[in-house]
mmCIF file of C-alpha atoms and ligand atoms in Angstrom:
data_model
loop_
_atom_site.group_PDB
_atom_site.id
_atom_site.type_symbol
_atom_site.label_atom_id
_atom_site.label_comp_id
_atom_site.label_asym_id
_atom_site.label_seq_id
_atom_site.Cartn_x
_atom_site.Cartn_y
_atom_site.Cartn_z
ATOM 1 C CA UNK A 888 -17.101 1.475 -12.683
ATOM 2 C CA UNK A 889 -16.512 0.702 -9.063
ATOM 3 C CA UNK A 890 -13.068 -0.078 -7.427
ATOM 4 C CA UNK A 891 -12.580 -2.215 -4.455
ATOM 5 C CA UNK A 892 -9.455 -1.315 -2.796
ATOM 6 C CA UNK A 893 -7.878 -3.424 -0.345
ATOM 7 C CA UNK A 894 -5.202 -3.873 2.739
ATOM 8 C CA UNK A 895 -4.033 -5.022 5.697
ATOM 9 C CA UNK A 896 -5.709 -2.564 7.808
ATOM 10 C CA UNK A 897 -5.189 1.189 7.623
ATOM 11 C CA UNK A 898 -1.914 1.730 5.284
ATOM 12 C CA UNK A 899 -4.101 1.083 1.957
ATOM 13 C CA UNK A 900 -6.026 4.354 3.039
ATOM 14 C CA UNK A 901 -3.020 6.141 1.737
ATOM 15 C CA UNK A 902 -3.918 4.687 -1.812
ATOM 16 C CA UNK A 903 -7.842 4.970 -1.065
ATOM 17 C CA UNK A 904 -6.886 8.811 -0.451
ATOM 18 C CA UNK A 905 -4.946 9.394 -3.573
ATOM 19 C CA UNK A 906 -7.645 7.351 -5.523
ATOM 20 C CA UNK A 907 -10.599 9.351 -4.217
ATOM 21 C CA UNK A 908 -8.421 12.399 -4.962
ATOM 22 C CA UNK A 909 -8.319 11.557 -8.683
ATOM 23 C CA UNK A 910 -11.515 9.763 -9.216
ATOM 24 C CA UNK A 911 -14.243 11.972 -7.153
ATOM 25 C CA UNK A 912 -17.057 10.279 -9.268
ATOM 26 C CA UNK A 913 -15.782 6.936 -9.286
ATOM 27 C CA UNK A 914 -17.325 4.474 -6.324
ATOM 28 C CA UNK A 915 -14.805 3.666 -4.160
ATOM 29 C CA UNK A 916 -15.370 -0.072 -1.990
ATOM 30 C CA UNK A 917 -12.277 0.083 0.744
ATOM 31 C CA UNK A 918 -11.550 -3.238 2.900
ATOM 32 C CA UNK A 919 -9.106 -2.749 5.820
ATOM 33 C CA UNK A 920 -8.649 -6.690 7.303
ATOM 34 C CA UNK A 921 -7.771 -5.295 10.728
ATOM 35 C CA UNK A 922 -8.778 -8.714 12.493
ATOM 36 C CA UNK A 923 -5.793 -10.205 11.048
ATOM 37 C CA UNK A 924 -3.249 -7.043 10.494
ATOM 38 C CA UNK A 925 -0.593 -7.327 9.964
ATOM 39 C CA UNK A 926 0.208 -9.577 7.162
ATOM 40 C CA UNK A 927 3.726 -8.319 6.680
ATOM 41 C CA UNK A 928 5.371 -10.929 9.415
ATOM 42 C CA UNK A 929 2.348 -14.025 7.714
ATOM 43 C CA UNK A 930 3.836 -16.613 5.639
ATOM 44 C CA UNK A 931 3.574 -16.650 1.653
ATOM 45 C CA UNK A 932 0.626 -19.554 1.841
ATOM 46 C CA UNK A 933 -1.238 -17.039 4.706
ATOM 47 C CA UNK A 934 -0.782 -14.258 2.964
ATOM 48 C CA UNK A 935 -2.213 -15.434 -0.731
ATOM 49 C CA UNK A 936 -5.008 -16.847 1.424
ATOM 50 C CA UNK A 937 -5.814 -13.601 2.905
ATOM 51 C CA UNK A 938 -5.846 -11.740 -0.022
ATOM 52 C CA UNK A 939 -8.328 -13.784 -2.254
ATOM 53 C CA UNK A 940 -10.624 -14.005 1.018
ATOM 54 C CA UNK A 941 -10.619 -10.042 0.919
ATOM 55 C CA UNK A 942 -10.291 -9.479 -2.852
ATOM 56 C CA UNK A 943 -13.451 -11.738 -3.564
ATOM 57 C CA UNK A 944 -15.302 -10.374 -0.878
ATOM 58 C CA UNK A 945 -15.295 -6.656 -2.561
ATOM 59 C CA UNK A 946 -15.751 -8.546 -6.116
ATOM 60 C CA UNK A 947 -18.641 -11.007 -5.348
ATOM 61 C CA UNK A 948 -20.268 -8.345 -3.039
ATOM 62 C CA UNK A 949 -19.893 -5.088 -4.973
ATOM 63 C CA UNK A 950 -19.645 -6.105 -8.516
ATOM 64 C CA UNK A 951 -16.145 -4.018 -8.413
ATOM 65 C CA UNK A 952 -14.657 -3.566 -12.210
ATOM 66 C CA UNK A 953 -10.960 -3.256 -10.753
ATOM 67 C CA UNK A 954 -9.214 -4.533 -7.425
ATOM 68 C CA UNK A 955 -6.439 -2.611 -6.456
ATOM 69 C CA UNK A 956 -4.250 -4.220 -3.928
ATOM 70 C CA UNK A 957 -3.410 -1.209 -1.585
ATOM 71 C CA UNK A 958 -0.876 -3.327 0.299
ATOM 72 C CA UNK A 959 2.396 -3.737 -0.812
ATOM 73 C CA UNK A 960 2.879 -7.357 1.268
ATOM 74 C CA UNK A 961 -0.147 -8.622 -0.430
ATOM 75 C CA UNK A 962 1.056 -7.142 -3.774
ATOM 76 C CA UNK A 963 4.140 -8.945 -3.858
ATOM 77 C CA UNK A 964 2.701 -12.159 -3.224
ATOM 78 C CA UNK A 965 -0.956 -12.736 -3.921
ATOM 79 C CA UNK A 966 -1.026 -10.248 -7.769
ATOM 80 C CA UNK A 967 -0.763 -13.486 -9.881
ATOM 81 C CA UNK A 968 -2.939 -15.443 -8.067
ATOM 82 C CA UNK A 969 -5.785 -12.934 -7.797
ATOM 83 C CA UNK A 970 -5.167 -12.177 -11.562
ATOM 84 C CA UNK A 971 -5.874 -15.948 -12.364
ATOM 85 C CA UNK A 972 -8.722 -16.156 -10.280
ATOM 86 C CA UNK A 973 -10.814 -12.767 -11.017
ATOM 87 C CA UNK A 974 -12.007 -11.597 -14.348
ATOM 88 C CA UNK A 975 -11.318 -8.052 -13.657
ATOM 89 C CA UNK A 976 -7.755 -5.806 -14.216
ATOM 90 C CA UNK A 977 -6.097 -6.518 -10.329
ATOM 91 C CA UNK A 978 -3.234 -3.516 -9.990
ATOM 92 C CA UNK A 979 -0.629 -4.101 -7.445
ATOM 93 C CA UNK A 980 1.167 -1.598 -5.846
ATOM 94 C CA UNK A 981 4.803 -2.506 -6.904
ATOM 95 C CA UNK A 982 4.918 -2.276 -10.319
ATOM 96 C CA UNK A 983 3.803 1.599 -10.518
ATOM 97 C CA UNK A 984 6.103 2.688 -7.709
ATOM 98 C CA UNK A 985 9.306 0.419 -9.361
ATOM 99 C CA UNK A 986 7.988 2.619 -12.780
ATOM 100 C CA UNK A 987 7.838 6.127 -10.764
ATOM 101 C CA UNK A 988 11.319 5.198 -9.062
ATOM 102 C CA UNK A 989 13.466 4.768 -12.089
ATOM 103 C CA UNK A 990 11.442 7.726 -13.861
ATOM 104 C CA UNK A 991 13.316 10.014 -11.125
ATOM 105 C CA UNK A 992 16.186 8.474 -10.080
ATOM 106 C CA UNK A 993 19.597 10.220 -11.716
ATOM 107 C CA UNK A 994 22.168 8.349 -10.002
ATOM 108 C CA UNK A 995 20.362 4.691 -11.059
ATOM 109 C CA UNK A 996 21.163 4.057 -7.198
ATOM 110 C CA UNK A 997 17.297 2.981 -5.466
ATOM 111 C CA UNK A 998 16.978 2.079 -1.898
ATOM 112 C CA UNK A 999 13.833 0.591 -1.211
ATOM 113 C CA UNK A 1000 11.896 -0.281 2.104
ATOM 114 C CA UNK A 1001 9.132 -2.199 3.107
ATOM 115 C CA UNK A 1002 7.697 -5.098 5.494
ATOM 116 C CA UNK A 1003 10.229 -8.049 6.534
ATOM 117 C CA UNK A 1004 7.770 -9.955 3.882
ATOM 118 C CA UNK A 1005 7.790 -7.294 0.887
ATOM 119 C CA UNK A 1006 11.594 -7.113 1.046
ATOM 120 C CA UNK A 1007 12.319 -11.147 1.772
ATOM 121 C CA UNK A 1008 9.917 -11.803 -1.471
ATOM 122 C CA UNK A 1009 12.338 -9.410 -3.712
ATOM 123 C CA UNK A 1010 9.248 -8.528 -5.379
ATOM 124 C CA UNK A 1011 10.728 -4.675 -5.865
ATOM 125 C CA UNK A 1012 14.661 -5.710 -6.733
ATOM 126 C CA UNK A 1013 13.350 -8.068 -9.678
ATOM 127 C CA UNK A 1014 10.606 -5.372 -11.514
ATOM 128 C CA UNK A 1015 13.087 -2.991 -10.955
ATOM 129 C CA UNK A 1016 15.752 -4.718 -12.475
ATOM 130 C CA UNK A 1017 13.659 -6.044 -14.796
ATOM 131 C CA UNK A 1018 13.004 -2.322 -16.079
ATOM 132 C CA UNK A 1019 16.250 -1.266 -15.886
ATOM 133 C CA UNK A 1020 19.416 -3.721 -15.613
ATOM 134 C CA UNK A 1021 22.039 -1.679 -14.425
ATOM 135 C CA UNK A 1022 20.121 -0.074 -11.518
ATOM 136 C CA UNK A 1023 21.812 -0.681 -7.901
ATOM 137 C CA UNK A 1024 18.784 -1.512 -5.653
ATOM 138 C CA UNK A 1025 19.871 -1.806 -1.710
ATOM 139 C CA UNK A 1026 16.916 -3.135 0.262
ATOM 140 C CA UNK A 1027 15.994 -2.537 3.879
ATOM 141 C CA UNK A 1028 13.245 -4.238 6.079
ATOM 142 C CA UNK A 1029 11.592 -1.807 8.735
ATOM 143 C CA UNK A 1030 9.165 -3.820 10.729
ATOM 144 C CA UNK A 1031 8.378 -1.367 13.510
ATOM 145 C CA UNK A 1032 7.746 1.763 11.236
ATOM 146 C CA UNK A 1033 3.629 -0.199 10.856
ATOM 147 C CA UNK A 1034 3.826 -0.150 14.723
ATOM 148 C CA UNK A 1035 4.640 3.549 14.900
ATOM 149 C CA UNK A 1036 1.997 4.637 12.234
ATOM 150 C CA UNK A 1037 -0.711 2.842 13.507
ATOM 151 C CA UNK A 1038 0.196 4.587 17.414
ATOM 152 C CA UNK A 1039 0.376 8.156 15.075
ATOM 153 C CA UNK A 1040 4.053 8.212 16.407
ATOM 154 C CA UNK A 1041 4.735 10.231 12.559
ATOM 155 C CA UNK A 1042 6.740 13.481 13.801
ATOM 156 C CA UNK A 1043 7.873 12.939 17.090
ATOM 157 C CA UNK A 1044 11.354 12.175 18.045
ATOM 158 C CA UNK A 1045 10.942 8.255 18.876
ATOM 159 C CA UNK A 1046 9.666 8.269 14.831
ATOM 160 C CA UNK A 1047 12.800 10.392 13.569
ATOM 161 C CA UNK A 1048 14.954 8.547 16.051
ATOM 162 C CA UNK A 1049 13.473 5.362 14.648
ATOM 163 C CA UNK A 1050 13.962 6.264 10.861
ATOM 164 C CA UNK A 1051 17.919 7.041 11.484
ATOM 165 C CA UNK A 1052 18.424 3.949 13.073
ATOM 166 C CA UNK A 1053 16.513 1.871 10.022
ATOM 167 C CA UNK A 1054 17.776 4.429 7.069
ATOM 168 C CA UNK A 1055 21.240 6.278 8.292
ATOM 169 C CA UNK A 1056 23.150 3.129 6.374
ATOM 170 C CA UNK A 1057 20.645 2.627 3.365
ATOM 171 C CA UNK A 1058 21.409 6.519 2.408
ATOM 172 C CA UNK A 1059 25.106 6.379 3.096
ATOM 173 C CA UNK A 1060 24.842 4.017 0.214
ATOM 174 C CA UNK A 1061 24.694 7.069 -2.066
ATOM 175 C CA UNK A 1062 21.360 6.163 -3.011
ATOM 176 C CA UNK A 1063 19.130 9.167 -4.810
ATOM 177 C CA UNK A 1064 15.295 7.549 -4.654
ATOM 178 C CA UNK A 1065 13.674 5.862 -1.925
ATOM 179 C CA UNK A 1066 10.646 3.614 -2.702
ATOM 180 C CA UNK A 1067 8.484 3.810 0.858
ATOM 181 C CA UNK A 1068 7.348 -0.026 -0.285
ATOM 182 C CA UNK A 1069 4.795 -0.493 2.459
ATOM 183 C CA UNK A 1070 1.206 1.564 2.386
ATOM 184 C CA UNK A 1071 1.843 2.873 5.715
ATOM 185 C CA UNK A 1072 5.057 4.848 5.411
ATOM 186 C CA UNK A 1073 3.934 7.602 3.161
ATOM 187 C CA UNK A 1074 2.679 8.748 6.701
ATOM 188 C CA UNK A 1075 6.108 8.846 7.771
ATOM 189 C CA UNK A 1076 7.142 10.892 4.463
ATOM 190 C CA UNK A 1077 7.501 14.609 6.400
ATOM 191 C CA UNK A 1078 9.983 13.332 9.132
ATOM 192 C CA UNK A 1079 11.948 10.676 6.385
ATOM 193 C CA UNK A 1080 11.942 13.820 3.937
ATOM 194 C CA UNK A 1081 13.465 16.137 7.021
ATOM 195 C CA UNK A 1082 15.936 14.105 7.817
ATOM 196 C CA UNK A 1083 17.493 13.307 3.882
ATOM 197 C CA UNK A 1084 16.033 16.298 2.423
ATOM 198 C CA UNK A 1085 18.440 15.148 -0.871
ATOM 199 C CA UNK A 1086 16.124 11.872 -1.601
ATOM 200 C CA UNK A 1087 13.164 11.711 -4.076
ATOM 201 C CA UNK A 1088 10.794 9.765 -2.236
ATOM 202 C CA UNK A 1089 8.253 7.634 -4.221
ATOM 203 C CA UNK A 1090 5.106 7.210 -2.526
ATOM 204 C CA UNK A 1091 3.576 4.343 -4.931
ATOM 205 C CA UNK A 1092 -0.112 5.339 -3.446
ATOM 206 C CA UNK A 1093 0.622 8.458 -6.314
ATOM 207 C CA UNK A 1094 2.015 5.932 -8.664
ATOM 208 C CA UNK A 1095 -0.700 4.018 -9.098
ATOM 209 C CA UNK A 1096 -3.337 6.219 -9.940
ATOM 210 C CA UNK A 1097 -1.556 7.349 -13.305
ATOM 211 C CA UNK A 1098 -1.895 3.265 -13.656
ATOM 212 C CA UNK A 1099 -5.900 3.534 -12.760
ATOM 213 C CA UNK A 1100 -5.901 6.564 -15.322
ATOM 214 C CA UNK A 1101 -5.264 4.015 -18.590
ATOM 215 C CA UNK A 1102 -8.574 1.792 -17.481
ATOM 216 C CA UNK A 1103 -11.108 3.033 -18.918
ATOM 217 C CA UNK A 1104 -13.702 4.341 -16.250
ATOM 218 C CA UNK A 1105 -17.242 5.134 -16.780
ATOM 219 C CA UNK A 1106 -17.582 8.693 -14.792
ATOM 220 C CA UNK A 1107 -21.123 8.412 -14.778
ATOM 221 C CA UNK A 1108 -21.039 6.832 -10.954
ATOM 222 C CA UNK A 1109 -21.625 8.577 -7.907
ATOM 223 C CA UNK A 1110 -18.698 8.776 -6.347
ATOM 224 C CA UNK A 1111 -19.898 6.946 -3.596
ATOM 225 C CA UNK A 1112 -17.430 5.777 -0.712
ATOM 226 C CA UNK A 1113 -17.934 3.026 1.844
ATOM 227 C CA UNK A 1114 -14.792 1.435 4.189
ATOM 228 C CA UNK A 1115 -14.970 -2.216 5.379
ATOM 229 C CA UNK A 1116 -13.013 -3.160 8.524
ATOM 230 C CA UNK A 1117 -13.219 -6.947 9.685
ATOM 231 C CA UNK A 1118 -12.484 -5.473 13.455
ATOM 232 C CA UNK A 1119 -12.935 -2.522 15.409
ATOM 233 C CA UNK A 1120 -9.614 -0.426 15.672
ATOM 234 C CA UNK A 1121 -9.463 2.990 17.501
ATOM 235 C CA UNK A 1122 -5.853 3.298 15.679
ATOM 236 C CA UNK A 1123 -8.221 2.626 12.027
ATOM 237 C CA UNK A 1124 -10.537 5.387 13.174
ATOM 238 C CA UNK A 1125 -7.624 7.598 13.981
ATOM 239 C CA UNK A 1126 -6.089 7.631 10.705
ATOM 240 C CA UNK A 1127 -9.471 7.360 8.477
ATOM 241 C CA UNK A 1128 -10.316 10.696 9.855
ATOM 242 C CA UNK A 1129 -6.724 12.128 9.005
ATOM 243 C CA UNK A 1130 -6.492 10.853 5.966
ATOM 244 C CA UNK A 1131 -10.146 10.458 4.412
ATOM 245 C CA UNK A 1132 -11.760 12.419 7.139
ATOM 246 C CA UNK A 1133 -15.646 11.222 8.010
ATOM 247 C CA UNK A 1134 -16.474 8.060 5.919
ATOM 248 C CA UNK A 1135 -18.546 5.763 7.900
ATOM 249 C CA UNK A 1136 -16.863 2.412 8.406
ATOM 250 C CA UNK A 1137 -18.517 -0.528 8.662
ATOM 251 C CA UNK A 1138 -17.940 -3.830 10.672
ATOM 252 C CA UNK A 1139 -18.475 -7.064 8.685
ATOM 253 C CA UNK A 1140 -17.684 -10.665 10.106
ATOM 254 C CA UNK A 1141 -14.508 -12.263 8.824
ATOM 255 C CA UNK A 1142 -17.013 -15.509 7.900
ATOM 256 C CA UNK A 1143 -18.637 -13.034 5.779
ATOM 257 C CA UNK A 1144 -14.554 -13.120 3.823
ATOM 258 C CA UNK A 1145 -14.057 -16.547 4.228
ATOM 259 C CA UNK A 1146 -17.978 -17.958 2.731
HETATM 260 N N1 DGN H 542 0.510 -1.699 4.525
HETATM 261 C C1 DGN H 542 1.061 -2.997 4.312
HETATM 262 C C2 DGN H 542 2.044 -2.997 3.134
HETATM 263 O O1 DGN H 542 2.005 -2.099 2.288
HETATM 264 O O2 DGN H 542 2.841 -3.926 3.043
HETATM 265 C C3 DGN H 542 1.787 -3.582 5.490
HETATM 266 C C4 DGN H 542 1.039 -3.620 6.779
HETATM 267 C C5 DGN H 542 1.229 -4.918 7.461
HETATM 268 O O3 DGN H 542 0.485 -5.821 7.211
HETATM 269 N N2 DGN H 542 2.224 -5.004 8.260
#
């Protein structure tokens, strides 16, 4: 049973990671769109688009059994779409980290962050409150943390300077549990972590592979591995080799998305 996993650009590498992690004999298909990263400032129409372009691409092309949107943007948009259009179990990203967040959370007080998209679309305040009524969510927007990742700013002091600005508020709020609601920022989880040591961080790129763990999988694959990018990116190679270390990435033509 292949998976195609998909994103943005290099954030969804956190979930390819975890996902390899768990799965070593499962296939793994990756695409990173980094010709048209980032989606999280697109509008809902571009972002949908997007999404089945990149979602179809690793279904017609790799006869994937599950997509797995690795992008929380494209998650809180495009999930009902791509489940109407695919035959094949499509797992967004919000879902298992809402599930993981009020698993953990004592005080029922959630702060949750993501891309100026992820937070306008509410997508995390309404399956949060939809598990649990009386939760206090308080939502925060953090457009330049993809910026900082993608330089590898993670641990020096314009990141933690950077992460006060966006989060000193959002934790006064007395919140206990911080969803990182964008694929990118569990690369900023040592410095957030440092400076609230007190939070429980939910990094939904561990959350979703208990979700992958109830589809049935047929272990008899190879465990093969093989990363799409629709341009070249020195940042993508950067943080592929961190993360995933030396998978060979391969260019393919956005056409090749959009036929
Ligand atoms: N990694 C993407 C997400 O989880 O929303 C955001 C990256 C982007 O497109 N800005």
């Amino acid at each position: 049973m292949p998976i195609g996993i998909f994103d943005s650009g290099i954030g969804g590498l956190t979930v390819f990671k975890e996902i390899a992690a768990s799965f070593p004999k499962v296939d793994l298909y990756y695409l990173g769109d980094t010709a048209r990263v980032p989606y999280g400032n697109k509008s809902k129409t571009t972002i949908i688009r997007y999404s089945v372009e990149c979602a179809s691409y690793l279904y017609h092309n790799y006869n994937v059994d599950a997509i797995v949107i690795a992008c929380n943007t494209a998650s809180s948009y495009a999930l009902d779409t791509l489940r109407e259009i695919l035959p094949i179990p499509v797992i967004g990203v919000v879902q298992p980290g809402a599930e993981s967040a009020v698993k953990v959370s004592k005080n029922k007080k959630i702060g949750v962050i993501g891309t100026s998209a992820t937070i306008k679309s509410n997508s995390y305040f309404e399956t949060l409150k939809s598990l649990d009524k009386d939760l206090e969510i308080y939502q925060k927007a953090c457009p330049l943390f993809v910026p900082l990742v993608e330089e590898g700013w993670i641990d020096n002091e314009v990141a933690k300077l950077t992460v006060k600005e966006y989060l000193d508020d959002l934790v006064k709020t007395g919140i206990d549990t911080l969803i990182l609601g964008c694929t990118h920022y569990p690369l900023l989880k040592n410095t957030i972590k440092g400076l609230y040591p007190h939070l429980n961080i939910v990094d939904s790129s561990v959350a979703i592979v208990e979700h992958l763990k109830n589809i049935k999988l047929n272990i008899e694959e190879t465990g093969k591995r093989k990363i799409f990018i629709t341009d070249e990116s020195h940042a993508f190679d950067k943080l592929k080799n961190m993360l995933v270390g030396d998978i060979k990435t391969e260019k393919i033509e956005l056409s090749d998305l959009c036929s």
